[in-house]
XYZ file of C-alpha atoms in Angstrom:
360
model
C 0.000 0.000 0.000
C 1.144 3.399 -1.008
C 2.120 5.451 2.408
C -0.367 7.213 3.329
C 0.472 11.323 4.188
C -1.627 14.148 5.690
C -3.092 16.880 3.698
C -4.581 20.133 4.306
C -7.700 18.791 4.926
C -6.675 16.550 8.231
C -4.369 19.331 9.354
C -5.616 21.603 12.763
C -7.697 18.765 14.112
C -5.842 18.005 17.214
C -5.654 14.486 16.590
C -1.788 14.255 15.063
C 0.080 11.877 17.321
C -3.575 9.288 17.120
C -3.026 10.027 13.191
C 1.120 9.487 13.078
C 0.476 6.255 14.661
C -1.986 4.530 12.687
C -0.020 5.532 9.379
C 2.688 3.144 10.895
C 0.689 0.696 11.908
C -1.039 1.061 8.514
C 2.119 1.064 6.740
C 2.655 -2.318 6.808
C 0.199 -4.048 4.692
C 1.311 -5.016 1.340
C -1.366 -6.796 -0.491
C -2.878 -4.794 -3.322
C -6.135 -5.129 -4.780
C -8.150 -5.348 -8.604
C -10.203 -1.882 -9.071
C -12.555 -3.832 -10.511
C -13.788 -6.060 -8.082
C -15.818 -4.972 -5.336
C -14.337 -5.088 -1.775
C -17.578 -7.346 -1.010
C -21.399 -7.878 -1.966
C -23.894 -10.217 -0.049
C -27.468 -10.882 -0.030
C -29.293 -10.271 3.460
C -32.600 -8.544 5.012
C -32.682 -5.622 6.663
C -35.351 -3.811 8.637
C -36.699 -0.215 7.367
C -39.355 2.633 7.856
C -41.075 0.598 5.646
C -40.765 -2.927 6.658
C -38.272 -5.073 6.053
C -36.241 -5.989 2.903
C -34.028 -8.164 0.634
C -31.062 -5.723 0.559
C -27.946 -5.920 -1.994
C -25.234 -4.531 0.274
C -22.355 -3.486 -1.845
C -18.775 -2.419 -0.730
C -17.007 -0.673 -3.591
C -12.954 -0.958 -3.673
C -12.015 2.893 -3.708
C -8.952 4.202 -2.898
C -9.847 4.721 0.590
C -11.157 6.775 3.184
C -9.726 10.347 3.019
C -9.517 10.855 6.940
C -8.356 6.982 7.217
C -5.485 7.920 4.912
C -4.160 10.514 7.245
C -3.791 8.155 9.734
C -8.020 7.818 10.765
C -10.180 5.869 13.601
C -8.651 3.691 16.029
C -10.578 0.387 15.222
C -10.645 1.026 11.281
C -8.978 -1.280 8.841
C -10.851 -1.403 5.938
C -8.336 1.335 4.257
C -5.889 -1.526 4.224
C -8.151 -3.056 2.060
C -8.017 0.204 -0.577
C -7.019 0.470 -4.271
C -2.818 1.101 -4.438
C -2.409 4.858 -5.442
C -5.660 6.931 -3.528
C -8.699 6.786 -6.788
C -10.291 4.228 -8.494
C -11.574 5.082 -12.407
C -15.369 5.595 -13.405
C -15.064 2.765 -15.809
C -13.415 0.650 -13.060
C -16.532 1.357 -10.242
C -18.905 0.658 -12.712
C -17.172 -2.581 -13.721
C -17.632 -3.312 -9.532
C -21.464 -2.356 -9.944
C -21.938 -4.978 -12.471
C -20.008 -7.805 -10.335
C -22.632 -7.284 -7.858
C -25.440 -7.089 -10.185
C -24.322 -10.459 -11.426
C -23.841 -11.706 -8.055
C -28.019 -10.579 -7.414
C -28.696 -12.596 -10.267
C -27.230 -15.621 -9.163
C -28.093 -15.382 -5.576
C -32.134 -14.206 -5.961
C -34.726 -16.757 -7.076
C -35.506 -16.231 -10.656
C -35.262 -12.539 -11.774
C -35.923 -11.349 -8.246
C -34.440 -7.914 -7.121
C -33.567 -6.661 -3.561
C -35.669 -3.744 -3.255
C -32.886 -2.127 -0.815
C -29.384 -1.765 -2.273
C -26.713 -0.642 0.294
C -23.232 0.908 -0.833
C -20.462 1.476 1.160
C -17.067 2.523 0.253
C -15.398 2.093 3.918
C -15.242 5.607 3.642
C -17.482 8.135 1.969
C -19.513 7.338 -0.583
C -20.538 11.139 -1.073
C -16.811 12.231 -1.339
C -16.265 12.756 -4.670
C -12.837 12.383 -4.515
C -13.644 8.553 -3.300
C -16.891 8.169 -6.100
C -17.150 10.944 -8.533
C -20.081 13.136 -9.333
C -20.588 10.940 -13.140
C -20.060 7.847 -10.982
C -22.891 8.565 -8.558
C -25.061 10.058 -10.679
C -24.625 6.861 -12.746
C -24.666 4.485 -9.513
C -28.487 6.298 -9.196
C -29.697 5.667 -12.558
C -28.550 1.473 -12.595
C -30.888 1.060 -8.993
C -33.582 3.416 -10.030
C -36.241 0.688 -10.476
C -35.271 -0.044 -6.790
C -37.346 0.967 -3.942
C -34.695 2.052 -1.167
C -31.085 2.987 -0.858
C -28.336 3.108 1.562
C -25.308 5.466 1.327
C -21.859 5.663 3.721
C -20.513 9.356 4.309
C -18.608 11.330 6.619
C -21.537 14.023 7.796
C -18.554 16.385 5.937
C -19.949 15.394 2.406
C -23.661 15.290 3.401
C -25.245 17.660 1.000
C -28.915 17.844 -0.841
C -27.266 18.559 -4.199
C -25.455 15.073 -3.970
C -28.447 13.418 -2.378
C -30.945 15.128 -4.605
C -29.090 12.046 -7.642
C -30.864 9.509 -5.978
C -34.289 11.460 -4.707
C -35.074 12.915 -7.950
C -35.134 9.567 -9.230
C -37.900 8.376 -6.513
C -35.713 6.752 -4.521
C -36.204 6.519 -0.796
C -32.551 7.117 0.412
C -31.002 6.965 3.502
C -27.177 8.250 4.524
C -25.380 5.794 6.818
C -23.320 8.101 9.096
C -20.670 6.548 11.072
C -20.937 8.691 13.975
C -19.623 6.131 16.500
C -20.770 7.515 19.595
C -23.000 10.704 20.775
C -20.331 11.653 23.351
C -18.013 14.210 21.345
C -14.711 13.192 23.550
C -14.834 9.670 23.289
C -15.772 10.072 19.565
C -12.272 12.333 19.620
C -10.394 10.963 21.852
C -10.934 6.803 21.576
C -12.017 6.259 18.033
C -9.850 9.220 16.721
C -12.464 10.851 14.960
C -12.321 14.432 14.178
C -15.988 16.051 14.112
C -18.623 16.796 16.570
C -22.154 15.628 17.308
C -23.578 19.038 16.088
C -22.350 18.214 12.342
C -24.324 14.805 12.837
C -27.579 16.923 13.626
C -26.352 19.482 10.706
C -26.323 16.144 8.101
C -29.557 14.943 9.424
C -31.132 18.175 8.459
C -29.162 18.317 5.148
C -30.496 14.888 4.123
C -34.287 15.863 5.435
C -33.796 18.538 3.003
C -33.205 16.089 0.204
C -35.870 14.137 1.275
C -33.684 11.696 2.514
C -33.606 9.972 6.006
C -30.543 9.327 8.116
C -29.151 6.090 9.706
C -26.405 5.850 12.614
C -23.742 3.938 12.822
C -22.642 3.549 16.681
C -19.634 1.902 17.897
C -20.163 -0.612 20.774
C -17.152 -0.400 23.133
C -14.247 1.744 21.429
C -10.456 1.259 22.424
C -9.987 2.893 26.114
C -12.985 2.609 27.455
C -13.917 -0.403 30.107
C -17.019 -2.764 29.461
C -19.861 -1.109 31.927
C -18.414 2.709 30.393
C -19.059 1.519 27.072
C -22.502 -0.153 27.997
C -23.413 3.342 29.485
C -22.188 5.293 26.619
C -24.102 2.809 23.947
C -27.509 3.326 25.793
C -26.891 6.998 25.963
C -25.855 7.448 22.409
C -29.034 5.590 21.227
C -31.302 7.743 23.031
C -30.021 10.740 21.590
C -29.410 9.473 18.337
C -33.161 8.896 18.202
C -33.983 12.328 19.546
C -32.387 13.942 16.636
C -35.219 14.844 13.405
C -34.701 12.902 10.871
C -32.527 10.020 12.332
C -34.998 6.873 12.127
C -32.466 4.042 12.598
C -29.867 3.612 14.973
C -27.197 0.423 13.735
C -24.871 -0.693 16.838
C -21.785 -2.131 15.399
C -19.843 -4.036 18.251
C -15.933 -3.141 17.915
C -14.401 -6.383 16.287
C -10.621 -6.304 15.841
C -9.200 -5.785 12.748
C -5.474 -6.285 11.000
C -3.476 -2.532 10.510
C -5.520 -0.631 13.439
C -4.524 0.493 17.043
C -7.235 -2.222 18.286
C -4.759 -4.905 17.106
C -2.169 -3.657 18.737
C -3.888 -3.140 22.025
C -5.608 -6.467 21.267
C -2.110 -8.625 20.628
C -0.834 -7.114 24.012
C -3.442 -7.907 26.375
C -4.767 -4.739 26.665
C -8.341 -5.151 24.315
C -11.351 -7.295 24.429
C -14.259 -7.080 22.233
C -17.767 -6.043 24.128
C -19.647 -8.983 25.315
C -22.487 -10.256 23.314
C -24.368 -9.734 26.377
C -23.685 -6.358 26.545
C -24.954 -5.906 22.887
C -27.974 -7.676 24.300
C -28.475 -5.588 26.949
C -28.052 -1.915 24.919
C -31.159 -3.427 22.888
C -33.679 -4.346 25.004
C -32.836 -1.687 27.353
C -33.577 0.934 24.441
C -36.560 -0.381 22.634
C -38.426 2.459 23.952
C -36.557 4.876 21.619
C -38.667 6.521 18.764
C -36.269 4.656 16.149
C -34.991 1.357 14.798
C -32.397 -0.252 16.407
C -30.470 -3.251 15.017
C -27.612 -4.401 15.660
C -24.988 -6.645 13.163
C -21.979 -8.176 14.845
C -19.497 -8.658 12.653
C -17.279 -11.489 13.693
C -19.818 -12.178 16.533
C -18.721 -15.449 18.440
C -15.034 -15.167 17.541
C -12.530 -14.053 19.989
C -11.794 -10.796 17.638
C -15.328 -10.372 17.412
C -18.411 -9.605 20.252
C -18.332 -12.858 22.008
C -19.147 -14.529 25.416
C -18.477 -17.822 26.577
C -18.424 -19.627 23.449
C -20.973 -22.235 24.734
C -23.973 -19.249 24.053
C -22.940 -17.032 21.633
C -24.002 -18.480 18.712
C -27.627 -18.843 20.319
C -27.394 -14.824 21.279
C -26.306 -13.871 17.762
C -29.541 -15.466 16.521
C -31.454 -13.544 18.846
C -30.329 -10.389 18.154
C -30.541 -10.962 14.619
C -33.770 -12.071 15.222
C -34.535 -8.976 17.040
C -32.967 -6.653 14.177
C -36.039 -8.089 12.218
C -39.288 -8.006 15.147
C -37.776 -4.933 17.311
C -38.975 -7.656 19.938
C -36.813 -7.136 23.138
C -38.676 -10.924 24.592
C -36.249 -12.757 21.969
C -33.388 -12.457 24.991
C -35.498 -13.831 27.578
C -35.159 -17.293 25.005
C -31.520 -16.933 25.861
C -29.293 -17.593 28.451
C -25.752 -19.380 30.202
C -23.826 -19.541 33.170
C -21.211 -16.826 31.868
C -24.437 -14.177 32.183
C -22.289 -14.467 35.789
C -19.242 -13.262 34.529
C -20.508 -10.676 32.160
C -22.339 -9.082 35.775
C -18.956 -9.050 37.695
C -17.069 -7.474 34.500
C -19.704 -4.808 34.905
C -19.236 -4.264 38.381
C -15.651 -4.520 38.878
C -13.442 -4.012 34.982
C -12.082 -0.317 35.289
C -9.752 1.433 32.928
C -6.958 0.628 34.647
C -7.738 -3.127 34.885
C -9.061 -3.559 31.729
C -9.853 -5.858 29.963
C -10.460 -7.744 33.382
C -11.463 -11.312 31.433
C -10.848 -12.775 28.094
């Protein structure tokens, strides 16, 4: 991978010696990857203001998140998985949009379509220096027979011009905003992340102005913070991602560890473990009361880089909260339980920062 450097755009955000380390660690991936093959594209269903769909979920191989290129988010490593040399052709994305069109075809029963396509760029999908302005606008006319979309951006690039591609074309879309957590300082000063909650509520009402809806990405247990402070934070950040107009779902991603990120460091040297699965659990039914959709997809779930427990239970509490992402039915956990619930209560009771992580 080409080294990544800081531009004028990262500059004067406080967050240089976070940034100067994760271009090290960053530094030393060397595989390289074909712009034009998508980074990944899977079949799944996913729950919506208006019910719940087959969704195409598409990540396009750019050349990589801008901020991630400067160095970027603590628990991040999809950059590492970015075209060599920082841009990816129109010709070459489009050639990625038709790999996953294919892949539809072969996955859906005869002729079927997902009504909700998702695209994600591990960055910003809205940054045209990531997706050009021909390449969205084209992106927009391929899924206009669709019913819903998804799009990933940095609240930065969140404006109704861009959105208005996909609106004008009937399209019910929805920005996916990784905002990580509500609290501004452990958004800056855990995950690395330069803006502030207020530019979250700015891109919600940028989007409404579109006539588009917004979608939050939250980040269940960042790097630094103990297992009950990251609990508290979750169920916090939920509630006031929901109080914000225009912000209808809230998606809690639990932190799994990935290669070329501080979290793999911490995580080789003792000093990280991914959230419980109970803990995901517990945010959930202890926010269904929230005027917003709250799911929850944990990635690696069950693994030891990923949200796990015990190992005896998890796989039976990833099916519930998959099957909760789907009925919004907090009674799905009550189906669930294991001696390890134990452990999980005296983590929450005793793990501090400076003891952390207190269990494997």
């Amino acid at each position: 991978m080409s080294k990544p450097s800081p531009e004028v755009y990262e500059r004067g955000r406080g967050m240089d010696a976070h940034n100067k380390v994760m271009r090290d660690i960053r530094s030393r991936k060397q595989k390289t990857y074909d712009p034009h093959e998508p980074t990944r594209v899977w079949i799944d269903e996913d729950n919506t203001p208006d019910g719940v769909y087959d969704s195409l979920t598409i990540i396009l191989n750019t050349g990589g998140c801008r901020w991630a290129r400067a160095g970027g988010c603590t628990m991040c490593g999809y950059v590492a998985e970015s075209v060599e040399g920082g841009t990816v052709a129109h010709e070459a994305l489009m050639d990625q949009i038709q790999v996953c069109l294919d892949h539809e075809a072969e996955e859906m029963d005869d002729g079927e379509q997902a009504g909700l396509i998702k695209i994600y760029t591990s960055g910003s999908f809205l940054d045209e220096r990531e997706v050009p302005a021909e390449t969205r606008d084209a992106i927009a006319e391929t899924f206009a027979d669709r019913d819903r979309m998804v799009v990933e951006s940095l609240p930065d690039f969140v404006t109704r011009e861009k959105l208005a591609d996909f609106t004008d074309r009937g399209l019910e879309t929805d920005v996916a905003i990784g905002l990580e957590t509500a609290t501004d300082r452990v958004r800056h000063d855990c995950v690395n992340k330069y803006f502030d909650f207020a530019d979250f509520e700015d891109a919600c009402d940028e989007a409404a102005a579109a006539g588009g809806g917004v979608k939050a990405y939250l980040l269940m247990k960042p790097p630094f913070l103990s297992e009950p402070e990251a609990l508290e934070d979750m169920k916090s950040s939920i509630r006031r991602c929901a109080a914000v107009d225009n912000c209808h779902t809230v998606s809690m991603n639990p932190t799994n560890v990935q290669r070329y990120t501080m979290v793999d460091e911490l995580f080789f040297n003792g000093g990280y473990r991914p959230p419980w699965l109970w803990s995901v659990a517990d945010a959930l039914r202890e926010t269904t009361d929230v005027d917003a959709i709250v799911v929850s997809d944990p990635v690696g779930g069950g693994q030891e880089r990923g949200a796990h427990n015990c190992g005896d239970c998890d796989e039976l509490v990833f099916k519930a909260v998959k099957d909760f992402n789907l009925r919004q039915d907090p009674s799905v956990f009550d189906q669930v339980s294991c001696d390890c619930e134990a452990t999980w209560e005296f983590v929450l009771d005793n793990e501090t920062s400076y003891n952390m992580p207190l269990v494997k």
